[in-house]
Amino acid sequence: MSGSRTGGPAAPAEADPHRWWGLVVIALAQLMVVLDATIVNIALPSAQRDLDISDADRQWVITAYTLAFGGLLLLGGRVADLVGRKRTFVIGLIGFAAASAIGGAATTSAMLFGARALQGVFAAVLAPSALSLLTTTFTDPRERGKAFGIYGALAGSGSAIGFIVGGVLTEYLNWRWCLYVNVPIAVLAVIGAFALLHDRPGHADARLDVPGVVLGCGGLVALVYGFSEAQPRGWTDALVLALFALAVVLLAAFVWWQTRAPTPLLPLHVIRERNRAGCFLTMMLAVIGMFGLFLFMTYYLQGILGYSPVKTGLAFLPLTAAIVVGSTQISARLLPHVGPRMLMVPGMLLASGGMVILTQMTVHSEYASEILPALLLMGLGMGLTFMPVFSTATAGVAPKDSGVTSATVNTSQQVGGSIGTALLNTIATSTSASWIAAHLREDPSQRELIVREGIVHGYTVAIWVAAGVMLLAGLVAGVMVTAKAPKHGTPADRPVPEPVR
């Protein structure tokens, strides 16, 4: 069966006796990439003091990574398709480890910012390679469900794991270990990749779409940069508006060029397919809400409830556990039997419900009775959603397009994270400022309490917005993702036909 399919003869992926160990290697790499977006958050105050970074510049420790990662993902995905996924996976791991070591040894703020940007560059090569290796290794619907359940659990919980690991390393060693920790993980993954992963050769004769790279990656960099600058500067700042305008122009030109390019960077048939487009959009909206939760809960637990970095990290543990259970024990078992939207829609409703519970938090909230139930609902909802999104978005893609399709899933995640961080933080800070100013005029003697209550009020207003975004994600999934259960629909190893060019 597999010898006759599009993409040339290949041994059946199911026959590989080491495929589950290969999944461990892929999962290790994915975990490293995802947790690096948040592991530095908890270490940031220590790094800021150590390297004398100003308040205005400290955001670049986060932004330099997300900017390079989000902007270069499409290029990374296409490079993986051209030169071979295993090769780019190993290059990405080695580069990521080297950049992490440079960041850990940083003696100036510029050195740290540069190392974080370099991490983002290699993450943009590594992430799509990891997901497309998974896509081409597991094609049987039942095994594919289990594999994507594990991958979805890591994608959803990696950020929370980053908070836990970051808290422990910062408190008991120092902030530099939040970067050094990537080196042994990458070494293990490289050894595992050489021993366990197999891949078709790349398409070395194909040419890279250079105008597409400039337009597409430039547009994404401008978009992510615009959202990151909207947070400190405000939405009406001239630079922010100019970046958004540039992003629109570049991305519109990119779409136009992809209809004419002989070897397009992003073949439009990949995103034209209704189910795939629905998955990309659902992922972006879900991550907008999720990043809002991580951002506010970190500050709330440490700044308002007075938790230590380690205690803050441990407070996220139930959320992580719920994501793992939702992905591996519920979604992975049900997806072979039900359509993806039958998991994605309830998942987003659960996550939105968890957000609504969090809108009731105050300066005196109890973790066990008021915060924990919300985190469990959020985790289950995310676990139910992420696994079918990854599986459905990458199913039925021709092998030569699997890297760029995987990159598009990751791009929707990164863009969603950037939008969520900037949009919700702006809403929270502006709401807090106006609430505090109004209440201080009424009773200036209670300044400290009013400031604390105002900060929490800002968080709850932003969380209401995040809950609404989660509901919108559920609506998008319900309307756009009409695929049947994998065993009834297109098998994962049968590429959907491409339109005749």
Coordinates of C-alpha atoms in Angstrom, one line a residue:
M1 CA 0.0 0.0 0.0
S2 CA 2.7 2.5 1.0
G3 CA 4.9 1.6 -2.0
S4 CA 2.4 3.1 -4.5
R5 CA 1.4 6.3 -2.7
T6 CA 2.4 9.8 -3.8
G7 CA 5.9 10.7 -2.6
G8 CA 7.7 7.5 -3.8
P9 CA 8.3 4.1 -2.3
A10 CA 8.9 4.0 1.4
A11 CA 8.7 1.3 4.0
P12 CA 5.6 1.5 6.1
A13 CA 6.1 3.7 9.1
E14 CA 4.3 1.2 11.3
A15 CA 7.1 -1.4 10.6
D16 CA 9.7 0.8 12.4
P17 CA 10.3 -1.0 15.7
H18 CA 11.8 2.1 17.3
R19 CA 9.1 4.6 16.4
W20 CA 7.9 5.1 20.0
W21 CA 11.4 5.8 21.1
G22 CA 11.7 8.1 18.2
L23 CA 8.6 9.9 19.6
V24 CA 10.5 10.4 22.9
V25 CA 13.3 12.2 21.0
I26 CA 10.8 14.4 19.0
A27 CA 8.9 15.2 22.2
L28 CA 12.1 16.2 24.0
A29 CA 13.0 18.6 21.3
Q30 CA 9.4 20.1 21.2
L31 CA 9.4 20.4 25.0
M32 CA 12.7 22.3 24.9
V33 CA 11.3 24.8 22.3
V34 CA 8.0 25.4 24.0
L35 CA 9.2 25.8 27.5
D36 CA 11.9 28.2 26.4
A37 CA 9.2 30.7 25.7
T38 CA 8.3 30.9 29.4
I39 CA 11.2 29.4 31.4
V40 CA 13.0 32.7 31.2
N41 CA 10.0 34.7 32.5
I42 CA 10.5 33.7 36.2
A43 CA 14.3 34.2 35.8
L44 CA 13.9 37.6 34.2
P45 CA 14.0 39.7 37.5
S46 CA 17.3 38.1 38.5
A47 CA 18.8 38.5 35.0
Q48 CA 17.7 42.1 34.9
R49 CA 19.5 42.9 38.2
D50 CA 22.6 40.9 37.2
L51 CA 23.1 42.5 33.8
D52 CA 21.7 45.9 34.7
I53 CA 18.9 45.7 32.0
S54 CA 16.5 48.7 32.1
D55 CA 12.7 48.2 32.6
A56 CA 12.2 49.4 29.0
D57 CA 14.6 46.9 27.5
R58 CA 13.8 43.8 29.6
Q59 CA 11.0 42.7 27.3
W60 CA 13.6 42.0 24.6
V61 CA 14.6 38.9 26.6
I62 CA 11.2 37.5 25.6
T63 CA 10.6 39.4 22.4
A64 CA 13.9 38.6 20.7
Y65 CA 13.1 34.9 20.9
T66 CA 9.4 35.1 19.8
L67 CA 10.2 37.5 17.0
A68 CA 12.9 35.3 15.4
F69 CA 10.9 32.1 16.1
G70 CA 7.5 33.4 14.8
G71 CA 9.0 35.3 11.8
L72 CA 11.2 32.5 10.4
L73 CA 9.0 29.4 10.9
L74 CA 7.7 29.3 7.3
L75 CA 11.3 29.4 6.1
G76 CA 12.3 26.7 8.6
G77 CA 9.5 24.5 7.4
R78 CA 10.3 24.8 3.7
V79 CA 14.0 24.3 4.4
A80 CA 13.1 21.0 6.2
D81 CA 11.2 19.9 3.2
L82 CA 14.0 20.7 0.8
V83 CA 17.1 19.3 2.6
G84 CA 15.4 16.6 4.8
R85 CA 13.6 16.8 8.1
K86 CA 16.1 14.7 10.1
R87 CA 19.0 16.8 9.0
T88 CA 17.3 20.1 9.9
F89 CA 16.1 18.6 13.2
V90 CA 19.7 17.8 14.2
I91 CA 21.0 21.2 12.9
G92 CA 18.3 22.9 14.9
L93 CA 19.1 21.0 18.1
I94 CA 22.8 21.7 17.9
G95 CA 22.3 25.4 17.1
F96 CA 19.7 25.8 19.8
A97 CA 22.1 24.3 22.4
A98 CA 24.9 26.6 21.3
A99 CA 22.7 29.7 21.5
S100 CA 21.5 28.6 24.9
A101 CA 25.1 28.2 26.2
I102 CA 25.9 31.7 24.9
G103 CA 22.9 33.2 26.6
G104 CA 23.7 31.5 29.9
A105 CA 27.2 32.9 29.8
A106 CA 26.0 36.4 28.8
T107 CA 27.9 39.3 30.4
T108 CA 25.9 42.1 28.8
S109 CA 22.3 42.7 28.0
A110 CA 23.1 42.8 24.2
M111 CA 24.8 39.4 24.4
L112 CA 21.7 37.9 26.1
F113 CA 19.3 39.5 23.6
G114 CA 21.4 38.2 20.7
A115 CA 21.6 34.7 22.1
R116 CA 17.8 34.7 22.6
A117 CA 17.3 35.8 19.0
L118 CA 19.7 33.0 17.8
Q119 CA 17.6 30.5 19.9
G120 CA 14.5 31.7 18.0
V121 CA 16.3 31.2 14.6
F122 CA 17.2 27.6 15.4
A123 CA 13.8 26.9 17.0
A124 CA 12.2 28.0 13.7
V125 CA 14.1 25.2 12.0
L126 CA 13.6 22.7 14.8
A127 CA 9.9 22.9 15.6
P128 CA 8.5 22.2 12.0
S129 CA 11.0 19.4 11.6
A130 CA 9.9 17.8 14.8
L131 CA 6.2 18.0 13.9
S132 CA 6.6 16.8 10.3
L133 CA 8.8 13.9 11.5
L134 CA 5.9 12.9 13.7
T135 CA 3.5 13.3 10.8
T136 CA 5.5 11.0 8.5
T137 CA 6.4 8.4 11.2
F138 CA 2.8 7.7 12.5
T139 CA 0.3 7.2 9.8
D140 CA -2.0 4.5 11.3
P141 CA -5.0 6.4 12.7
R142 CA -5.0 4.7 16.1
E143 CA -1.2 5.0 16.7
R144 CA -1.3 8.5 15.2
G145 CA -3.9 9.4 17.9
K146 CA -1.7 8.3 20.7
A147 CA 1.4 10.0 19.3
F148 CA -0.3 13.3 18.7
G149 CA -1.9 13.0 22.1
I150 CA 1.6 13.0 23.7
Y151 CA 2.7 15.8 21.3
G152 CA -0.4 17.9 22.0
A153 CA 0.1 17.4 25.8
L154 CA 3.7 18.8 25.5
A155 CA 2.7 21.7 23.3
G156 CA 0.0 22.7 25.7
S157 CA 1.8 22.1 29.0
G158 CA 5.3 23.1 27.9
S159 CA 4.7 26.7 28.9
A160 CA 3.5 25.7 32.4
I161 CA 6.4 23.2 32.7
G162 CA 8.7 26.2 31.9
F163 CA 7.3 28.1 34.9
I164 CA 8.0 25.1 37.2
V165 CA 11.5 24.4 35.9
G166 CA 12.3 28.2 35.8
G167 CA 11.2 28.6 39.4
V168 CA 13.3 25.7 40.7
L169 CA 16.4 26.7 38.8
T170 CA 16.2 30.4 39.6
E171 CA 15.6 29.8 43.3
Y172 CA 18.2 27.0 43.9
L173 CA 20.9 27.7 41.3
N174 CA 20.6 31.0 39.3
W175 CA 18.9 32.4 36.3
R176 CA 21.7 31.3 33.9
W177 CA 20.7 27.7 34.4
C178 CA 17.3 28.4 32.8
L179 CA 19.4 28.6 29.5
Y180 CA 22.1 26.1 30.3
V181 CA 19.5 23.4 31.0
N182 CA 18.9 23.2 27.2
V183 CA 22.4 21.9 26.5
P184 CA 22.0 18.4 28.1
I185 CA 18.5 18.0 26.7
A186 CA 19.7 18.8 23.2
V187 CA 22.7 16.4 23.5
L188 CA 20.3 13.6 24.4
A189 CA 18.0 14.5 21.6
V190 CA 20.8 14.6 19.0
I191 CA 22.1 11.1 20.0
G192 CA 18.5 9.8 19.9
A193 CA 17.9 11.4 16.5
F194 CA 20.9 9.7 14.9
A195 CA 20.0 6.3 16.5
L196 CA 16.2 6.3 16.1
L197 CA 14.8 8.7 13.6
H198 CA 14.3 7.9 9.9
D199 CA 13.3 10.2 7.1
R200 CA 12.9 10.4 3.3
P201 CA 15.7 12.3 1.5
G202 CA 15.0 16.0 0.9
H203 CA 14.2 17.5 -2.4
A204 CA 17.7 18.9 -3.0
D205 CA 17.0 19.8 -6.6
A206 CA 14.1 22.1 -5.7
R207 CA 14.7 25.9 -5.4
L208 CA 13.9 28.0 -2.5
D209 CA 11.3 30.8 -3.1
V210 CA 13.5 33.8 -2.2
P211 CA 10.8 36.5 -2.9
G212 CA 8.4 34.4 -0.8
V213 CA 10.9 34.2 2.0
V214 CA 11.4 38.0 2.0
L215 CA 7.7 38.8 1.8
G216 CA 6.4 36.1 4.1
C217 CA 9.0 36.1 6.8
G218 CA 9.2 39.9 6.6
G219 CA 5.5 40.2 7.0
L220 CA 5.5 37.8 10.0
V221 CA 8.4 39.6 11.7
A222 CA 6.6 43.0 11.3
L223 CA 3.4 41.5 12.7
V224 CA 5.0 39.9 15.7
Y225 CA 7.2 42.9 16.3
G226 CA 4.2 45.2 16.1
F227 CA 2.3 43.2 18.8
S228 CA 5.4 43.1 21.0
E229 CA 5.8 46.9 20.8
A230 CA 2.1 47.5 21.4
Q231 CA 2.6 46.4 24.9
P232 CA 5.0 49.0 26.1
R233 CA 4.2 51.8 23.6
G234 CA 0.4 51.6 23.2
W235 CA -1.7 50.7 20.2
T236 CA -1.8 54.2 18.7
D237 CA 2.0 54.7 18.7
A238 CA 3.4 55.7 15.3
L239 CA 5.9 52.8 15.2
V240 CA 3.3 50.2 16.1
L241 CA 0.8 51.4 13.4
A242 CA 3.6 51.5 10.8
L243 CA 4.6 48.0 11.7
F244 CA 1.0 46.7 11.3
A245 CA 0.7 48.6 8.0
L246 CA 3.9 47.1 6.8
A247 CA 2.8 43.6 7.9
V248 CA -0.5 43.9 5.9
V249 CA 1.3 45.1 2.8
L250 CA 4.0 42.4 2.9
L251 CA 1.6 39.5 3.7
A252 CA -0.8 40.6 1.0
A253 CA 2.1 40.7 -1.5
F254 CA 3.2 37.3 -0.2
V255 CA -0.3 35.7 -0.9
W256 CA -0.3 37.3 -4.4
W257 CA 3.2 36.0 -5.1
Q258 CA 2.4 32.5 -3.9
T259 CA -0.2 32.1 -6.7
R260 CA 2.6 32.8 -9.3
A261 CA 5.8 31.4 -7.8
P262 CA 7.1 28.3 -9.5
T263 CA 8.1 26.7 -6.2
P264 CA 6.0 28.6 -3.5
L265 CA 7.2 29.0 0.1
L266 CA 3.7 28.2 1.3
P267 CA 1.6 26.4 -1.4
L268 CA -1.8 28.0 -1.0
H269 CA -3.6 24.6 -1.3
V270 CA -2.2 23.9 2.2
I271 CA -4.2 26.7 3.8
R272 CA -7.2 26.7 1.4
E273 CA -8.4 23.3 2.7
R274 CA -11.3 24.1 5.1
N275 CA -10.4 21.8 7.9
R276 CA -6.8 22.8 7.9
A277 CA -7.7 26.6 7.9
G278 CA -10.1 26.0 10.7
C279 CA -7.4 24.3 12.8
F280 CA -4.9 27.1 12.2
L281 CA -7.4 29.7 13.3
T282 CA -8.6 27.7 16.3
M283 CA -5.0 27.2 17.4
M284 CA -4.3 31.0 17.1
L285 CA -7.4 32.0 19.1
A286 CA -6.8 29.3 21.8
V287 CA -3.2 30.4 22.3
I288 CA -4.3 34.1 22.6
G289 CA -6.4 33.1 25.7
M290 CA -3.8 30.7 27.1
F291 CA -0.9 33.2 27.0
G292 CA -3.2 35.7 28.8
L293 CA -3.7 33.1 31.6
F294 CA 0.0 32.4 32.0
L295 CA 0.9 36.1 32.0
F296 CA -1.6 37.2 34.6
M297 CA -1.5 34.1 36.9
T298 CA 2.3 34.4 37.2
Y299 CA 2.1 38.1 38.3
Y300 CA -1.0 37.4 40.5
L301 CA 0.5 34.5 42.4
Q302 CA 3.9 36.2 43.0
G303 CA 2.8 39.9 43.3
I304 CA -0.6 39.7 44.9
L305 CA -0.5 36.3 46.9
G306 CA 3.2 36.6 47.6
Y307 CA 4.2 33.1 46.2
S308 CA 7.9 32.3 45.7
P309 CA 9.1 31.4 42.2
V310 CA 9.1 27.6 43.1
K311 CA 5.6 27.8 44.7
T312 CA 4.3 29.7 41.6
G313 CA 5.7 27.0 39.3
L314 CA 4.1 24.3 41.4
A315 CA 0.8 26.1 41.4
F316 CA 0.7 25.5 37.6
L317 CA 1.3 21.7 38.0
P318 CA -2.4 20.8 38.1
L319 CA -2.9 22.7 34.8
T320 CA -0.1 20.7 33.3
A321 CA -1.5 17.4 34.6
A322 CA -4.9 18.2 33.2
I323 CA -3.5 19.0 29.8
V324 CA -1.7 15.7 29.7
V325 CA -4.9 13.8 30.8
G326 CA -7.0 15.7 28.3
S327 CA -4.6 15.0 25.4
T328 CA -3.5 11.4 26.1
Q329 CA -6.4 9.8 27.9
I330 CA -9.4 11.5 26.4
S331 CA -8.6 13.1 23.0
A332 CA -6.2 10.3 21.8
R333 CA -8.7 7.6 22.7
L334 CA -11.7 9.3 21.2
L335 CA -10.3 10.9 18.0
P336 CA -10.3 7.6 16.0
H337 CA -14.1 7.4 16.7
V338 CA -15.4 10.9 16.6
G339 CA -14.9 14.0 14.4
P340 CA -12.2 16.5 15.6
R341 CA -14.7 19.2 16.3
M342 CA -16.5 16.9 18.7
L343 CA -13.4 17.3 20.9
M344 CA -12.3 20.9 20.0
V345 CA -15.7 22.6 20.7
P346 CA -16.2 21.1 24.2
G347 CA -12.5 21.7 24.8
M348 CA -12.8 25.4 24.1
L349 CA -16.1 25.6 26.2
L350 CA -14.3 24.0 29.2
A351 CA -11.3 26.4 28.8
S352 CA -13.6 29.4 28.6
G353 CA -15.5 28.2 31.6
G354 CA -12.2 28.0 33.5
M355 CA -11.5 31.6 32.5
V356 CA -14.9 32.8 33.7
I357 CA -14.2 31.2 37.2
L358 CA -10.9 33.2 37.3
T359 CA -12.7 36.5 36.7
Q360 CA -14.0 36.1 40.3
M361 CA -10.6 36.2 41.9
T362 CA -9.7 38.9 44.5
V363 CA -6.7 40.0 46.5
H364 CA -7.7 37.4 49.1
S365 CA -8.6 34.4 46.9
E366 CA -7.8 30.9 48.2
Y367 CA -5.8 28.8 45.7
A368 CA -7.6 25.4 46.5
S369 CA -11.2 26.7 46.2
E370 CA -11.0 29.5 43.7
I371 CA -7.9 29.1 41.5
L372 CA -7.4 25.3 41.3
P373 CA -10.8 24.4 39.7
A374 CA -10.3 27.0 37.0
L375 CA -6.8 25.7 36.2
L376 CA -8.1 22.1 36.0
L377 CA -10.9 23.1 33.6
M378 CA -8.5 25.1 31.5
G379 CA -6.1 22.2 31.3
L380 CA -8.7 19.7 30.3
G381 CA -10.0 22.1 27.6
M382 CA -6.6 22.7 26.2
G383 CA -5.8 19.0 26.2
L384 CA -9.0 18.2 24.3
T385 CA -8.3 20.9 21.7
F386 CA -4.6 20.8 20.9
M387 CA -4.3 17.1 20.1
P388 CA -7.0 17.1 17.3
V389 CA -5.7 20.4 16.0
F390 CA -2.2 19.0 15.4
S391 CA -3.5 15.7 14.1
T392 CA -6.1 17.2 11.7
A393 CA -4.0 20.1 10.4
T394 CA -1.2 17.7 9.4
A395 CA -3.3 14.8 8.1
G396 CA -3.4 14.1 4.4
V397 CA -0.5 16.4 3.4
A398 CA 1.9 15.4 0.6
P399 CA 5.3 14.5 2.1
K400 CA 7.0 17.3 0.3
D401 CA 4.7 19.8 2.0
S402 CA 4.7 18.3 5.5
G403 CA 7.4 20.6 6.8
V404 CA 5.7 23.8 5.7
T405 CA 2.3 22.7 7.0
S406 CA 3.9 21.9 10.4
A407 CA 5.5 25.3 10.3
T408 CA 2.1 27.0 9.6
V409 CA 0.6 25.3 12.8
N410 CA 3.6 26.6 14.8
T411 CA 3.2 30.0 13.2
S412 CA -0.4 30.3 14.3
Q413 CA 0.8 29.4 17.8
Q414 CA 3.5 32.1 17.9
V415 CA 1.3 34.8 16.4
G416 CA -1.4 33.9 18.8
G417 CA 1.0 34.1 21.7
S418 CA 2.3 37.5 20.6
I419 CA -1.3 38.9 20.1
G420 CA -2.4 37.5 23.4
T421 CA 0.5 38.9 25.4
A422 CA 0.2 42.4 23.9
L423 CA -3.6 42.7 23.7
L424 CA -4.5 41.3 27.1
N425 CA -1.6 43.0 28.9
T426 CA -2.6 46.4 27.4
I427 CA -6.2 45.8 28.4
A428 CA -5.2 44.9 31.9
T429 CA -2.8 47.7 32.5
S430 CA -5.0 50.5 31.1
T431 CA -8.1 49.2 33.0
S432 CA -6.0 49.0 36.3
A433 CA -4.7 52.5 35.9
S434 CA -8.1 54.1 35.4
W435 CA -9.7 52.0 38.2
I436 CA -6.9 53.0 40.6
A437 CA -7.1 56.7 39.7
A438 CA -10.8 56.8 40.2
H439 CA -10.8 55.0 43.6
L440 CA -7.8 57.0 44.9
R441 CA -9.7 60.2 44.4
E442 CA -12.4 58.8 46.7
D443 CA -10.2 57.4 49.5
P444 CA -6.5 58.3 49.3
S445 CA -5.8 56.8 52.7
Q446 CA -6.2 53.2 51.4
R447 CA -3.6 53.6 48.7
E448 CA -1.8 50.2 49.0
L449 CA -5.1 48.2 49.1
I450 CA -6.6 50.2 46.2
V451 CA -3.5 49.6 44.1
R452 CA -3.6 45.8 44.7
E453 CA -7.3 45.7 44.1
G454 CA -6.9 47.8 40.9
I455 CA -4.2 45.4 39.6
V456 CA -6.5 42.4 40.2
H457 CA -9.5 44.2 38.6
G458 CA -7.4 44.8 35.5
Y459 CA -6.5 41.1 35.3
T460 CA -10.2 40.0 35.6
V461 CA -11.3 42.4 32.8
A462 CA -8.6 41.0 30.5
I463 CA -9.5 37.4 31.5
W464 CA -13.1 38.1 30.5
V465 CA -11.8 39.1 27.1
A466 CA -9.7 35.9 27.0
A467 CA -12.8 33.8 27.8
G468 CA -14.6 35.5 24.9
V469 CA -11.7 34.7 22.6
M470 CA -11.9 31.0 23.7
L471 CA -15.6 30.9 22.9
L472 CA -14.8 32.3 19.4
A473 CA -12.2 29.6 19.0
G474 CA -14.9 27.0 19.8
L475 CA -17.3 28.6 17.3
V476 CA -14.6 28.6 14.5
A477 CA -13.9 24.9 15.2
G478 CA -17.6 24.0 15.2
V479 CA -18.2 25.8 11.9
M480 CA -15.0 25.2 9.9
V481 CA -13.6 21.8 11.0
T482 CA -16.0 19.3 9.4
A483 CA -13.6 16.4 9.0
K484 CA -14.8 12.9 10.0
A485 CA -13.1 10.6 12.5
P486 CA -9.7 9.5 11.0
K487 CA -10.8 5.9 10.5
H488 CA -13.8 7.1 8.5
G489 CA -12.1 10.0 6.6
T490 CA -8.9 10.4 4.5
P491 CA -6.2 8.1 5.9
A492 CA -3.3 10.1 7.3
D493 CA -0.8 8.5 4.9
R494 CA -2.9 9.4 1.8
P495 CA -2.1 12.9 0.7
V496 CA -5.0 15.0 -0.5
P497 CA -4.7 15.7 -4.2
E498 CA -3.1 19.0 -5.1
P499 CA -4.8 21.3 -7.6
V500 CA -3.4 21.2 -11.1
R501 CA -1.1 24.3 -11.6

